[in-house]
Amino acid sequence: EDQVTQSPEALRLQEGESSSLNCSYTVSGLRGLFWYRQDPGKGPEFLFTLYSAGEEKEKERLKATLTKKESFLHITAPKPEDSATYLCAVRSGNNRLAFGKGNQVVVIP
Amino acid sequence: KAGVTQTPRYLIKTRGQQVTLSCSPISGHRSVSWYQQTPGQGLQFLFEYFSETQRNKGNFPGRFSGRQFSNSRSEMNVSTLELGDSALYLCASSPESGSGNTIYFGEGSWLTVV
């Protein structure tokens, strides 16, 4: 069964203090790894899709990277508006998306 | 371009009742999938529909069912509601089904069972 583990579960950062979120996965035949951002009471908002080891994608202060066993979401010089829960998901050969429990990030001004 | 639209946004039902939730995908998207989100279990896959056919199903009891119409709109139904069915139900759409496709979520329907 596909497994996705995100760490740390919760993270408090000072504004401007860069950090990384980890998503480790065990799947048979990775067909894509996805990062989403979710604000309280809202649906997940798509951030990135990564397909193969070595791939990197960036958007504003966020950068996602992928290896054969894990993905990192780097947050550079975060601002309070980056506070959210970040969700990682993988799609494998069974075509289902398996989600991690999320990284809850709070950025303090 | 309008996003995924889910209705209703909030609802309260009594144990034993049934509920139907509706989802309109992004225009041009033919695949619709449903997820249940709870604080304890996170996001769990319910099922996926593509061209009116169920393509994939998660590990939920038969009380959970769905369908898709010819215009790609989808509904999910939960019968004989239990307290544990209280959750945020999320619908997501993608252009095609499967491998590597990015899915886009709606805002969800909050279901409370009392």
Short mmCIF file of C-alpha atoms in Angstrom, two decimals:
data_model
loop_
_atom_site.label_atom_id
_atom_site.label_comp_id
_atom_site.label_asym_id
_atom_site.label_seq_id
_atom_site.Cartn_x
_atom_site.Cartn_y
_atom_site.Cartn_z
CA GLU A 1 0.00 0.00 0.00
CA ASP A 2 1.21 3.50 -0.85
CA GLN A 3 2.48 5.45 2.14
CA VAL A 4 3.13 9.17 2.49
CA THR A 5 4.67 10.64 5.64
CA GLN A 6 5.11 14.36 6.18
CA SER A 7 7.34 15.95 8.78
CA PRO A 8 7.34 17.99 10.88
CA GLU A 9 3.62 17.87 11.69
CA ALA A 10 3.69 21.48 12.87
CA LEU A 11 6.21 24.27 12.46
CA ARG A 12 6.37 27.80 13.84
CA LEU A 13 8.64 30.20 11.99
CA GLN A 14 9.63 33.79 12.49
CA GLU A 15 8.98 35.96 9.46
CA GLY A 16 12.05 35.69 7.24
CA GLU A 17 13.25 32.42 8.80
CA SER A 18 13.66 29.92 5.93
CA SER A 19 12.84 26.25 6.46
CA SER A 20 12.02 22.99 4.69
CA LEU A 21 9.11 20.56 4.86
CA ASN A 22 9.65 16.88 4.19
CA CYS A 23 7.44 14.36 2.39
CA SER A 24 8.74 10.80 2.30
CA TYR A 25 6.88 8.21 0.27
CA THR A 26 6.71 4.51 -0.50
CA VAL A 27 4.90 3.72 -3.73
CA SER A 28 5.11 1.21 -6.53
CA GLY A 29 5.77 3.15 -9.69
CA LEU A 30 5.53 6.87 -8.97
CA ARG A 31 3.32 8.62 -11.50
CA GLY A 32 3.54 12.04 -9.92
CA LEU A 33 4.07 13.86 -6.61
CA PHE A 34 1.87 16.83 -5.81
CA TRP A 35 2.05 19.67 -3.30
CA TYR A 36 -1.02 21.58 -2.18
CA ARG A 37 -1.62 24.41 0.25
CA GLN A 38 -4.74 24.38 2.40
CA ASP A 39 -6.07 27.30 4.42
CA PRO A 40 -8.53 26.67 7.29
CA GLY A 41 -12.04 25.95 6.05
CA LYS A 42 -11.01 25.85 2.40
CA GLY A 43 -10.17 23.26 -0.21
CA PRO A 44 -6.54 22.45 -1.09
CA GLU A 45 -4.93 24.82 -3.58
CA PHE A 46 -2.55 23.29 -6.14
CA LEU A 47 1.09 24.33 -5.92
CA PHE A 48 3.38 21.91 -7.80
CA THR A 49 3.57 18.61 -9.65
CA LEU A 50 6.87 16.72 -9.83
CA TYR A 51 7.38 13.62 -11.93
CA SER A 52 10.95 12.41 -11.70
CA ALA A 53 13.92 12.45 -9.32
CA GLY A 54 16.00 15.58 -9.70
CA GLU A 55 13.09 17.73 -10.80
CA GLU A 56 12.63 21.12 -9.12
CA LYS A 57 9.88 23.74 -9.37
CA GLU A 58 9.60 27.22 -7.92
CA LYS A 59 6.83 29.68 -7.22
CA GLU A 60 7.48 32.89 -5.35
CA ARG A 61 8.99 31.89 -1.97
CA LEU A 62 8.34 28.17 -2.47
CA LYS A 63 10.58 25.60 -4.11
CA ALA A 64 9.78 21.90 -4.41
CA THR A 65 12.36 19.20 -5.06
CA LEU A 66 12.09 15.46 -5.61
CA THR A 67 14.34 12.45 -4.99
CA LYS A 68 13.53 8.76 -5.35
CA LYS A 69 12.28 8.53 -1.79
CA GLU A 70 11.24 12.01 -0.70
CA SER A 71 10.28 15.51 -1.65
CA PHE A 72 11.10 18.78 0.06
CA LEU A 73 9.15 22.01 0.04
CA HIS A 74 11.54 24.84 0.82
CA ILE A 75 10.04 28.09 2.12
CA THR A 76 12.45 31.00 1.67
CA ALA A 77 12.05 34.14 3.81
CA PRO A 78 8.44 33.28 4.71
CA LYS A 79 5.77 35.89 5.34
CA PRO A 80 2.70 35.57 7.59
CA GLU A 81 0.55 34.92 4.51
CA ASP A 82 2.50 31.68 3.97
CA SER A 83 0.83 30.29 7.10
CA ALA A 84 -1.18 27.24 6.01
CA THR A 85 -1.19 23.46 5.99
CA TYR A 86 0.91 22.04 3.17
CA LEU A 87 -0.22 18.69 1.79
CA CYS A 88 1.84 16.20 -0.17
CA ALA A 89 0.26 13.50 -2.34
CA VAL A 90 1.56 10.75 -4.61
CA ARG A 91 -0.04 8.93 -7.49
CA SER A 92 1.17 5.40 -8.19
CA GLY A 93 0.32 2.61 -10.55
CA ASN A 94 -3.09 2.04 -8.98
CA ASN A 95 -4.01 5.52 -10.12
CA ARG A 96 -5.15 6.70 -6.71
CA LEU A 97 -3.82 9.76 -4.95
CA ALA A 98 -2.48 9.03 -1.47
CA PHE A 99 -2.12 12.06 0.79
CA GLY A 100 0.09 12.72 3.79
CA LYS A 101 -1.37 14.22 6.96
CA GLY A 102 0.14 17.62 6.18
CA ASN A 103 2.66 20.11 7.56
CA GLN A 104 0.97 22.89 9.54
CA VAL A 105 3.06 26.05 9.18
CA VAL A 106 2.60 29.23 11.22
CA VAL A 107 4.70 32.27 10.34
CA ILE A 108 4.94 34.82 13.12
CA PRO A 109 5.39 38.51 12.21
CA LYS B 1 -12.20 30.29 -15.75
CA ALA B 2 -14.46 29.10 -12.94
CA GLY B 3 -13.05 26.58 -10.51
CA VAL B 4 -14.62 23.47 -9.08
CA THR B 5 -17.97 24.29 -7.50
CA GLN B 6 -19.46 22.28 -4.68
CA THR B 7 -22.89 22.57 -3.14
CA PRO B 8 -24.05 22.81 -0.48
CA ARG B 9 -21.16 24.30 1.47
CA TYR B 10 -22.51 23.42 4.89
CA LEU B 11 -25.16 21.00 6.03
CA ILE B 12 -26.33 19.29 9.19
CA LYS B 13 -28.01 15.89 9.05
CA THR B 14 -29.37 13.48 11.60
CA ARG B 15 -27.95 9.99 12.08
CA GLY B 16 -29.73 7.52 9.79
CA GLN B 17 -30.60 10.10 7.14
CA GLN B 18 -29.03 10.26 3.73
CA VAL B 19 -27.26 13.13 1.97
CA THR B 20 -26.42 14.08 -1.60
CA LEU B 21 -23.55 16.41 -2.44
CA SER B 22 -23.03 18.01 -5.81
CA CYS B 23 -19.93 18.96 -7.77
CA SER B 24 -19.44 20.92 -10.99
CA PRO B 25 -15.92 20.44 -12.41
CA ILE B 26 -13.78 23.01 -14.15
CA SER B 27 -15.05 23.52 -17.69
CA GLY B 28 -13.51 20.94 -20.02
CA HIS B 29 -12.48 18.59 -17.21
CA ARG B 30 -13.89 15.11 -17.61
CA SER B 31 -12.56 13.39 -14.49
CA VAL B 32 -14.10 13.99 -11.08
CA SER B 33 -12.86 12.47 -7.85
CA TRP B 34 -14.15 12.69 -4.29
CA TYR B 35 -12.26 12.76 -1.00
CA GLN B 36 -13.19 12.74 2.66
CA GLN B 37 -11.12 14.88 5.01
CA THR B 38 -11.17 14.46 8.79
CA PRO B 39 -8.71 15.71 11.43
CA GLY B 40 -7.72 12.17 12.39
CA GLN B 41 -7.45 10.47 9.00
CA GLY B 42 -6.53 13.35 6.72
CA LEU B 43 -7.60 13.20 3.08
CA GLN B 44 -8.91 9.83 1.98
CA PHE B 45 -9.88 8.85 -1.56
CA LEU B 46 -13.52 7.88 -2.07
CA PHE B 47 -13.92 7.33 -5.83
CA GLU B 48 -13.17 8.69 -9.27
CA TYR B 49 -15.48 9.06 -12.25
CA PHE B 50 -14.57 9.60 -15.87
CA SER B 51 -17.02 9.71 -18.77
CA GLU B 52 -19.85 8.64 -16.46
CA THR B 53 -17.98 5.49 -15.38
CA GLN B 54 -16.45 4.80 -11.99
CA ARG B 55 -12.74 4.32 -12.66
CA ASN B 56 -11.47 3.77 -9.15
CA LYS B 57 -12.82 3.27 -5.65
CA GLY B 58 -11.33 3.73 -2.21
CA ASN B 59 -11.87 1.65 0.90
CA PHE B 60 -15.21 2.98 2.03
CA PRO B 61 -18.41 1.04 2.77
CA GLY B 62 -21.16 0.70 0.19
CA ARG B 63 -23.14 3.46 1.93
CA PHE B 64 -20.94 5.84 -0.03
CA SER B 65 -21.83 6.03 -3.69
CA GLY B 66 -21.52 8.43 -6.56
CA ARG B 67 -22.35 9.08 -10.15
CA GLN B 68 -21.35 11.32 -13.00
CA PHE B 69 -23.58 12.88 -15.61
CA SER B 70 -22.97 13.42 -19.30
CA ASN B 71 -21.96 17.05 -18.65
CA SER B 72 -19.25 15.77 -16.22
CA ARG B 73 -21.09 17.08 -13.17
CA SER B 74 -20.99 14.61 -10.31
CA GLU B 75 -22.93 13.76 -7.19
CA MET B 76 -22.04 11.65 -4.20
CA ASN B 77 -24.51 10.10 -1.84
CA VAL B 78 -24.11 8.81 1.67
CA SER B 79 -26.94 6.70 3.01
CA THR B 80 -27.74 5.76 6.62
CA LEU B 81 -25.51 8.46 8.02
CA GLU B 82 -23.33 7.74 11.03
CA LEU B 83 -21.73 10.20 13.43
CA GLY B 84 -18.33 9.26 12.02
CA ASP B 85 -19.35 10.51 8.58
CA SER B 86 -18.99 14.09 9.82
CA ALA B 87 -16.23 15.50 7.64
CA LEU B 88 -15.26 17.86 4.88
CA TYR B 89 -16.10 16.26 1.54
CA LEU B 90 -13.92 17.51 -1.28
CA CYS B 91 -14.48 17.18 -4.98
CA ALA B 92 -11.62 17.54 -7.44
CA SER B 93 -11.46 17.60 -11.20
CA SER B 94 -8.81 17.02 -13.87
CA PRO B 95 -8.84 17.10 -17.65
CA GLU B 96 -8.28 13.37 -17.99
CA SER B 97 -8.20 10.35 -15.74
CA GLY B 98 -5.11 8.90 -14.17
CA SER B 99 -1.43 8.91 -14.52
CA GLY B 100 0.24 12.15 -13.60
CA ASN B 101 -2.81 14.33 -14.01
CA THR B 102 -3.01 17.23 -11.58
CA ILE B 103 -6.34 17.49 -9.79
CA TYR B 104 -7.92 20.77 -8.71
CA PHE B 105 -10.11 20.93 -5.62
CA GLY B 106 -13.30 22.72 -4.79
CA GLU B 107 -13.94 24.41 -1.45
CA GLY B 108 -15.70 21.36 -0.07
CA SER B 109 -18.97 20.53 1.62
CA TRP B 110 -18.94 20.48 5.40
CA LEU B 111 -21.18 17.70 6.68
CA THR B 112 -22.10 17.45 10.33
CA VAL B 113 -24.06 14.41 11.49
CA VAL B 114 -25.85 14.77 14.82
#
